[in-house]
Coordinates of C-alpha atoms in Angstrom, one line a residue:
M1 CA 163.9 129.2 118.0
T2 CA 167.8 128.8 117.7
L3 CA 169.7 125.7 118.1
P4 CA 170.9 127.0 121.8
E5 CA 167.8 127.9 122.9
T6 CA 166.2 124.5 121.9
L7 CA 169.1 122.7 123.7
R8 CA 168.2 124.9 126.8
A9 CA 164.6 124.1 126.4
A10 CA 165.4 120.4 126.1
F11 CA 167.5 120.6 129.4
V12 CA 164.6 121.9 131.4
I13 CA 162.3 119.2 130.1
A14 CA 164.9 116.7 130.7
R15 CA 165.6 117.8 134.2
R16 CA 161.9 118.0 135.1
D17 CA 161.2 114.5 133.9
F18 CA 164.3 113.1 135.5
T19 CA 163.6 114.7 138.9
A20 CA 159.9 113.3 138.7
T21 CA 161.0 109.8 138.0
V22 CA 164.3 109.2 140.0
F23 CA 162.8 110.7 143.1
S24 CA 159.6 108.7 143.1
K25 CA 158.6 105.9 145.3
T26 CA 158.4 103.5 142.6
F27 CA 161.8 103.9 141.2
L28 CA 163.1 101.6 143.7
L29 CA 161.0 98.7 142.5
F30 CA 162.0 99.6 138.9
L31 CA 165.6 98.9 140.1
L32 CA 164.6 95.6 141.2
G33 CA 162.6 94.6 137.9
P34 CA 165.6 93.5 135.7
L35 CA 166.2 90.5 138.4
F36 CA 164.0 88.3 136.3
P37 CA 165.1 89.2 132.8
V38 CA 168.8 88.7 133.8
L39 CA 168.2 85.2 134.7
M40 CA 166.4 84.4 131.7
G41 CA 169.1 86.0 129.7
I42 CA 171.7 83.9 131.4
A43 CA 169.7 80.8 131.0
F44 CA 169.1 81.5 127.2
G45 CA 172.6 82.7 126.8
G46 CA 173.8 79.2 128.0
I47 CA 171.5 77.6 125.6
G48 CA 173.0 79.6 122.7
E49 CA 176.5 78.7 123.7
R50 CA 175.6 74.9 123.6
I51 CA 173.9 75.3 120.1
D52 CA 177.3 77.0 118.9
A53 CA 179.5 74.5 120.6
A54 CA 177.5 71.5 118.9
R55 CA 177.4 73.5 115.5
N56 CA 181.1 74.4 115.3
T57 CA 183.4 71.5 114.4
P58 CA 186.9 72.3 116.3
Q59 CA 189.9 71.7 113.9
V60 CA 193.2 70.2 114.7
A61 CA 196.3 70.7 112.5
V62 CA 198.2 67.5 111.7
I63 CA 202.0 67.6 110.7
A64 CA 202.7 64.5 109.3
S65 CA 203.6 63.1 105.8
E66 CA 200.9 62.3 103.6
A67 CA 200.7 58.4 104.3
D68 CA 200.3 58.9 108.1
F69 CA 197.7 61.9 107.2
A70 CA 195.7 59.7 105.1
A71 CA 195.6 56.6 107.6
L72 CA 194.4 59.2 110.2
V73 CA 191.5 60.6 107.8
A74 CA 190.5 56.9 106.8
A75 CA 190.4 55.9 110.5
R76 CA 188.3 59.1 111.4
E77 CA 185.8 58.3 108.3
R78 CA 185.7 54.4 109.8
L79 CA 184.8 55.8 113.2
S80 CA 182.5 58.6 112.4
P81 CA 179.2 56.9 113.0
L82 CA 180.2 56.5 116.5
A83 CA 180.3 60.4 116.8
G84 CA 176.7 60.9 117.5
E85 CA 174.9 64.4 117.2
R86 CA 178.5 66.2 117.7
P87 CA 181.0 65.3 114.8
F88 CA 184.4 64.3 115.5
V89 CA 187.0 66.9 115.4
A90 CA 188.1 67.8 111.6
L91 CA 191.7 67.1 110.8
G92 CA 193.8 69.4 108.3
R93 CA 197.2 68.6 107.2
A94 CA 200.5 70.9 107.5
A95 CA 203.7 69.5 105.4
P96 CA 206.6 69.1 108.3
R97 CA 209.1 71.7 108.3
P98 CA 212.6 71.9 109.7
D99 CA 211.6 73.9 113.2
L100 CA 208.9 72.0 114.5
A101 CA 208.5 73.9 117.6
A102 CA 208.2 77.4 115.6
Q103 CA 205.5 75.6 113.3
R104 CA 203.4 74.2 116.3
E105 CA 203.4 77.8 117.8
A106 CA 202.4 79.2 114.4
L107 CA 199.4 76.8 113.5
L108 CA 198.2 77.2 117.2
N109 CA 198.2 81.1 117.0
D110 CA 196.9 81.4 113.3
K111 CA 193.8 83.7 113.4
K112 CA 193.0 82.8 109.7
V113 CA 192.1 79.2 111.0
E114 CA 190.7 78.6 114.1
R115 CA 192.6 75.4 115.6
I116 CA 192.3 73.9 119.1
G117 CA 195.4 71.9 118.7
V118 CA 198.4 70.5 116.6
L119 CA 199.1 66.7 116.5
D120 CA 202.9 66.1 115.2
G121 CA 205.1 63.1 115.4
G122 CA 203.4 61.2 112.8
L123 CA 201.9 57.6 113.7
R124 CA 205.4 56.6 115.2
A125 CA 205.5 59.2 118.0
P126 CA 202.3 61.0 118.1
H127 CA 202.3 64.2 120.1
F128 CA 199.6 66.4 120.4
T129 CA 199.5 70.2 121.8
G130 CA 196.4 72.3 122.6
A131 CA 194.2 74.4 124.7
V132 CA 191.9 71.4 125.9
K133 CA 191.8 69.1 128.9
A134 CA 193.9 66.4 129.3
D135 CA 191.0 63.8 129.6
G136 CA 188.8 65.6 127.2
S137 CA 186.7 64.6 124.2
T138 CA 189.4 65.9 121.9
V139 CA 192.1 63.8 123.3
R140 CA 190.2 60.6 123.5
Q141 CA 189.2 61.2 119.8
L142 CA 192.5 61.6 118.5
T143 CA 193.5 58.3 120.6
L144 CA 191.1 56.7 118.6
F145 CA 192.1 58.2 115.4
V146 CA 195.9 57.0 116.0
D147 CA 194.9 53.6 117.4
E148 CA 192.6 52.9 114.0
A149 CA 195.2 54.4 111.6
R150 CA 197.9 52.1 113.2
R151 CA 195.5 49.0 112.6
I152 CA 195.1 50.3 108.9
Q153 CA 198.4 50.6 108.1
A154 CA 199.5 47.5 109.9
G155 CA 196.9 45.3 107.9
A156 CA 197.0 41.6 109.3
S157 CA 199.7 42.6 111.7
A158 CA 199.2 43.8 115.3
P159 CA 199.4 47.5 115.4
S160 CA 202.4 48.9 117.7
G161 CA 203.5 52.2 118.9
P162 CA 203.8 54.6 122.0
P163 CA 200.7 56.1 123.4
L164 CA 199.6 59.6 122.4
A165 CA 201.3 62.3 124.3
V166 CA 200.0 65.4 125.3
T167 CA 201.0 69.0 126.0
L168 CA 198.2 71.6 126.9
A169 CA 198.7 74.9 126.0
D170 CA 197.2 78.2 127.7
S171 CA 195.5 79.2 124.3
S172 CA 194.9 78.5 120.8
S173 CA 193.1 80.4 117.9
G174 CA 190.1 78.2 118.0
S175 CA 189.5 78.5 121.8
L176 CA 190.1 82.3 121.7
A177 CA 187.8 82.4 119.0
F178 CA 185.2 80.4 120.6
A179 CA 185.5 82.2 123.9
R180 CA 185.2 85.9 122.2
Q181 CA 182.2 84.7 120.7
M182 CA 180.7 84.0 123.9
V183 CA 181.7 87.5 125.1
A184 CA 180.1 88.9 121.9
R185 CA 176.7 87.0 122.5
G186 CA 176.8 87.9 126.1
G187 CA 177.5 91.8 125.2
Q188 CA 174.5 91.5 122.7
T189 CA 172.4 89.9 125.3
I190 CA 172.9 92.6 127.9
L191 CA 172.6 95.3 125.6
F192 CA 169.1 93.8 124.0
L193 CA 167.7 93.2 127.7
L194 CA 168.6 96.9 128.7
T195 CA 167.1 98.4 125.9
I196 CA 163.9 96.5 125.6
L197 CA 163.3 96.6 129.2
L198 CA 163.9 100.7 129.6
A199 CA 162.9 102.0 126.0
G200 CA 159.3 100.7 126.0
M201 CA 159.0 103.2 129.4
L202 CA 158.8 106.3 126.8
L203 CA 155.7 104.9 125.3
S204 CA 153.8 104.9 128.4
Q205 CA 155.1 108.1 129.8
L206 CA 154.4 110.2 126.5
I207 CA 150.7 108.6 126.3
E208 CA 150.0 109.5 130.1
E209 CA 151.0 113.4 129.3
K210 CA 148.9 113.2 126.2
S211 CA 146.1 112.1 128.2
N212 CA 146.4 114.7 130.6
K213 CA 147.0 117.5 128.1
V214 CA 150.4 118.3 129.5
I215 CA 152.2 117.8 126.2
E216 CA 150.0 120.5 124.5
I217 CA 150.8 122.8 127.6
L218 CA 154.6 122.2 126.9
A219 CA 154.0 122.5 123.2
A220 CA 152.7 125.9 123.7
A221 CA 156.0 126.8 125.4
V222 CA 158.7 125.1 123.9
P223 CA 159.1 123.4 120.5
I224 CA 158.3 119.7 120.0
D225 CA 162.0 119.3 118.9
A226 CA 163.0 120.4 122.4
I227 CA 160.2 118.3 124.2
F228 CA 161.1 115.2 122.5
L229 CA 165.0 115.6 122.7
G230 CA 164.7 116.6 126.5
K231 CA 162.3 113.3 127.3
L232 CA 164.8 110.9 125.4
F233 CA 168.0 112.3 127.4
A234 CA 166.0 112.4 130.6
M235 CA 164.6 108.7 130.1
L236 CA 168.5 107.8 129.2
A237 CA 169.6 109.7 132.4
M238 CA 167.5 107.6 134.5
S239 CA 168.4 104.5 132.7
L240 CA 172.2 105.1 133.5
V241 CA 171.3 105.5 136.9
G242 CA 169.7 102.0 137.2
I243 CA 172.5 100.6 135.0
T244 CA 174.8 102.1 137.5
V245 CA 173.4 100.4 140.3
W246 CA 172.5 97.0 138.3
T247 CA 176.3 96.9 137.4
S248 CA 177.7 97.5 140.9
A249 CA 175.6 94.6 142.1
G250 CA 176.7 92.4 139.1
A251 CA 180.3 93.1 139.7
A252 CA 179.9 92.2 143.2
A253 CA 178.1 89.1 142.3
I254 CA 181.1 88.2 140.1
A255 CA 183.5 89.0 142.5
Y256 CA 181.7 86.5 145.0
W257 CA 180.8 83.6 142.8
V258 CA 184.0 83.7 140.4
G259 CA 187.2 84.0 141.7
G260 CA 189.2 87.0 140.1
G261 CA 186.3 88.7 138.9
L262 CA 186.5 89.8 135.2
A263 CA 190.1 88.6 134.9
A264 CA 188.5 84.9 135.0
L265 CA 186.3 85.6 132.2
P266 CA 187.4 85.4 128.7
A267 CA 188.9 88.7 127.7
P268 CA 187.3 90.4 124.7
A269 CA 189.7 91.7 121.7
L270 CA 189.5 95.4 122.9
G271 CA 190.2 94.3 126.4
W272 CA 187.5 94.7 129.4
P273 CA 187.9 98.4 130.2
A274 CA 187.3 99.6 126.5
F275 CA 184.6 96.7 126.0
L276 CA 182.6 97.9 129.1
A277 CA 182.7 101.6 128.0
L278 CA 181.7 100.6 124.4
I279 CA 178.8 98.7 125.9
L280 CA 177.8 101.5 127.7
V281 CA 178.0 103.9 124.6
Y282 CA 176.2 101.3 122.5
F283 CA 173.4 101.2 125.0
A284 CA 172.9 105.0 124.9
M285 CA 172.9 105.0 121.2
S286 CA 170.4 101.9 121.1
Y287 CA 168.3 103.6 123.4
L288 CA 168.2 106.8 121.8
L289 CA 167.6 105.1 118.3
I290 CA 164.5 102.8 119.7
G291 CA 163.4 105.5 121.9
G292 CA 163.2 108.1 119.2
V293 CA 161.1 105.4 117.2
F294 CA 158.9 104.7 120.4
L295 CA 158.3 108.7 120.6
G296 CA 157.1 108.6 117.1
I297 CA 154.8 105.8 117.6
G298 CA 153.5 106.9 120.9
G299 CA 153.0 110.2 119.7
Q300 CA 150.3 108.7 117.3
A301 CA 148.3 106.8 120.0
S302 CA 145.7 108.2 121.8
T303 CA 144.7 105.7 124.7
V304 CA 146.7 103.3 127.0
R305 CA 144.8 100.7 125.0
E306 CA 146.6 101.7 121.9
V307 CA 149.8 101.6 123.6
Q308 CA 149.1 98.1 124.6
T309 CA 148.1 96.9 121.5
L310 CA 151.2 98.4 119.7
S311 CA 153.6 96.7 122.4
M312 CA 153.4 93.2 121.0
P313 CA 154.7 94.5 117.4
V314 CA 157.2 96.6 118.8
T315 CA 158.5 93.7 120.8
M316 CA 158.5 91.3 118.1
V317 CA 160.5 94.0 115.8
Q318 CA 163.1 94.4 118.6
V319 CA 163.3 90.8 118.6
M320 CA 163.9 90.4 114.9
I321 CA 166.4 93.3 114.9
F322 CA 168.3 91.3 117.6
G323 CA 168.1 88.4 115.9
L324 CA 169.7 90.0 112.8
A325 CA 172.5 91.4 114.9
S326 CA 173.3 87.6 116.3
L327 CA 173.9 86.4 112.6
A328 CA 177.1 89.1 112.9
V329 CA 178.8 87.0 115.8
G330 CA 181.6 84.8 114.2
K331 CA 181.7 86.6 111.1
P332 CA 181.6 90.4 111.6
D333 CA 183.1 91.0 108.1
G334 CA 180.6 88.8 106.1
R335 CA 177.1 89.9 104.5
E336 CA 175.2 89.6 107.7
G337 CA 177.8 91.2 109.8
V338 CA 178.2 94.3 107.6
A339 CA 174.1 94.7 106.9
A340 CA 173.6 94.5 110.7
A341 CA 176.4 97.3 111.4
I342 CA 175.0 99.5 108.4
F343 CA 171.1 98.8 109.6
P344 CA 170.9 101.6 112.2
L345 CA 168.5 99.8 114.9
S346 CA 170.6 96.9 114.7
S347 CA 174.2 98.5 114.4
P348 CA 174.9 99.0 118.2
Y349 CA 174.4 95.1 118.7
A350 CA 176.4 94.3 115.8
M351 CA 179.3 96.5 116.7
I352 CA 179.4 95.2 120.4
A353 CA 180.1 91.8 119.0
R354 CA 182.7 93.2 116.7
A355 CA 184.3 94.8 119.9
A356 CA 184.4 91.5 121.3
E357 CA 185.9 89.8 118.3
Q358 CA 188.2 92.2 116.7
D359 CA 190.6 94.8 118.0
A360 CA 190.4 97.5 115.7
L361 CA 188.9 101.0 117.2
W362 CA 188.2 102.8 113.9
P363 CA 184.9 100.6 112.7
H364 CA 183.5 102.1 116.1
V365 CA 184.0 105.8 115.6
L366 CA 182.5 105.5 112.1
A367 CA 179.6 103.4 113.6
L368 CA 178.8 105.7 116.5
A369 CA 178.7 108.9 113.9
W370 CA 176.4 106.9 111.6
Q371 CA 174.0 106.1 114.6
A372 CA 174.2 109.7 115.8
L373 CA 173.2 111.0 112.4
W374 CA 170.1 108.6 112.4
V375 CA 169.3 109.7 116.0
A376 CA 168.7 113.1 114.7
L377 CA 166.8 112.0 111.7
I378 CA 164.3 110.1 113.6
L379 CA 163.7 112.5 116.3
K380 CA 163.4 115.3 113.7
F381 CA 160.7 113.0 111.8
A382 CA 159.1 111.9 115.1
A383 CA 158.7 115.6 116.0
N384 CA 157.3 116.7 112.6
L385 CA 154.9 113.8 112.6
F386 CA 153.5 114.7 116.1
R387 CA 153.1 118.6 115.1
T388 CA 151.3 117.8 111.9
S389 CA 149.2 114.7 113.0
V390 CA 148.6 115.5 116.8
L391 CA 148.7 119.3 117.2
K392 CA 147.8 120.2 113.6
S393 CA 150.1 122.9 113.6
G394 CA 152.3 122.0 110.7
P395 CA 151.7 122.4 107.0
S396 CA 149.2 120.0 105.6
R397 CA 150.3 117.1 103.5
R398 CA 148.2 115.4 100.8
W399 CA 148.6 112.3 98.8
P400 CA 148.8 113.1 94.8
W401 CA 145.4 111.7 94.6
Q402 CA 144.1 113.9 97.1
R403 CA 145.6 117.0 95.6
R404 CA 143.8 116.0 92.5
R405 CA 140.2 115.4 94.1
A406 CA 140.7 118.6 95.8
A407 CA 141.8 120.7 92.7

């Protein structure tokens, strides 16, 4: 059968499965199903953000002389036992330049070093500029550092000097990077929840049709490749219908609870329109990849009990894949980020995090082509495995020791 005929047969299978699923009475209950996983995802996402906030030490650039900076560092070290579990802000020195305003702006917007603010003026007239709260912990810590550094320099004399002046900035490289990491983790969590919720349905659907002998009837009429392709895209289309409903409800909730909608949330590097489009595209690729693996696994199961037995290890593997992709957040060009982007099953999660943190489009084009290649390979392998092991219609394969024994 030629490729157009296979695609035509796959479309017939997809239309049959899509109509039978979407127009059933249980589809409404299916649409209400993700309510509790979404709430759990929000709760775990908040925990992850707190862990990141505690793990990543914010940095402040100090434009000062070597003597003033040494006094500030000594004051920080002396006060560090009071920090508790969360360390004090880190200090990094920058030599003063003639144009102080331009230097301050460059340090705030430096993407190589993520800073939350700049302290200038030395100890005589300290002035802090940063994207923080005026009464937040960063300002309080710097006030303590300045006071203690003055005591160190004064020695026996009483320290003196004006208080720390504060200028609030709209954003800095440190605050922007942290906000984009939040968006990256949120995108990964949404992608993971949708995939683990929807892709597992392929297992139960395939085993049901195997037990009813429907799959053998279909295999007699169309190739196995067309059956697997049609079923996979039918369930993907059904999932997209559900996602449309859930997205509409989520957008209404955000507009109601968060003033300004998406404009009130931290913007990803590619912008919200491109980021949301990539979430949809990467969900489709993740669903096709995981769904192809599930079709291959479900094709080998004979009973519902076997499917239930397989569901636990399959779920744990998905969690491990999600954990691998989570390592890419914050360092998409590091070893973990590149490895997660290359491994096909974790590639959609890693790339959606990259979309939140970096504004380059060409890596996504390469990643989508790479993922599409693996979708074709996985489907081809699953169909051949089903044909030879279940239908017994393919060429028999033997291990080398079996060949020698038969000879």
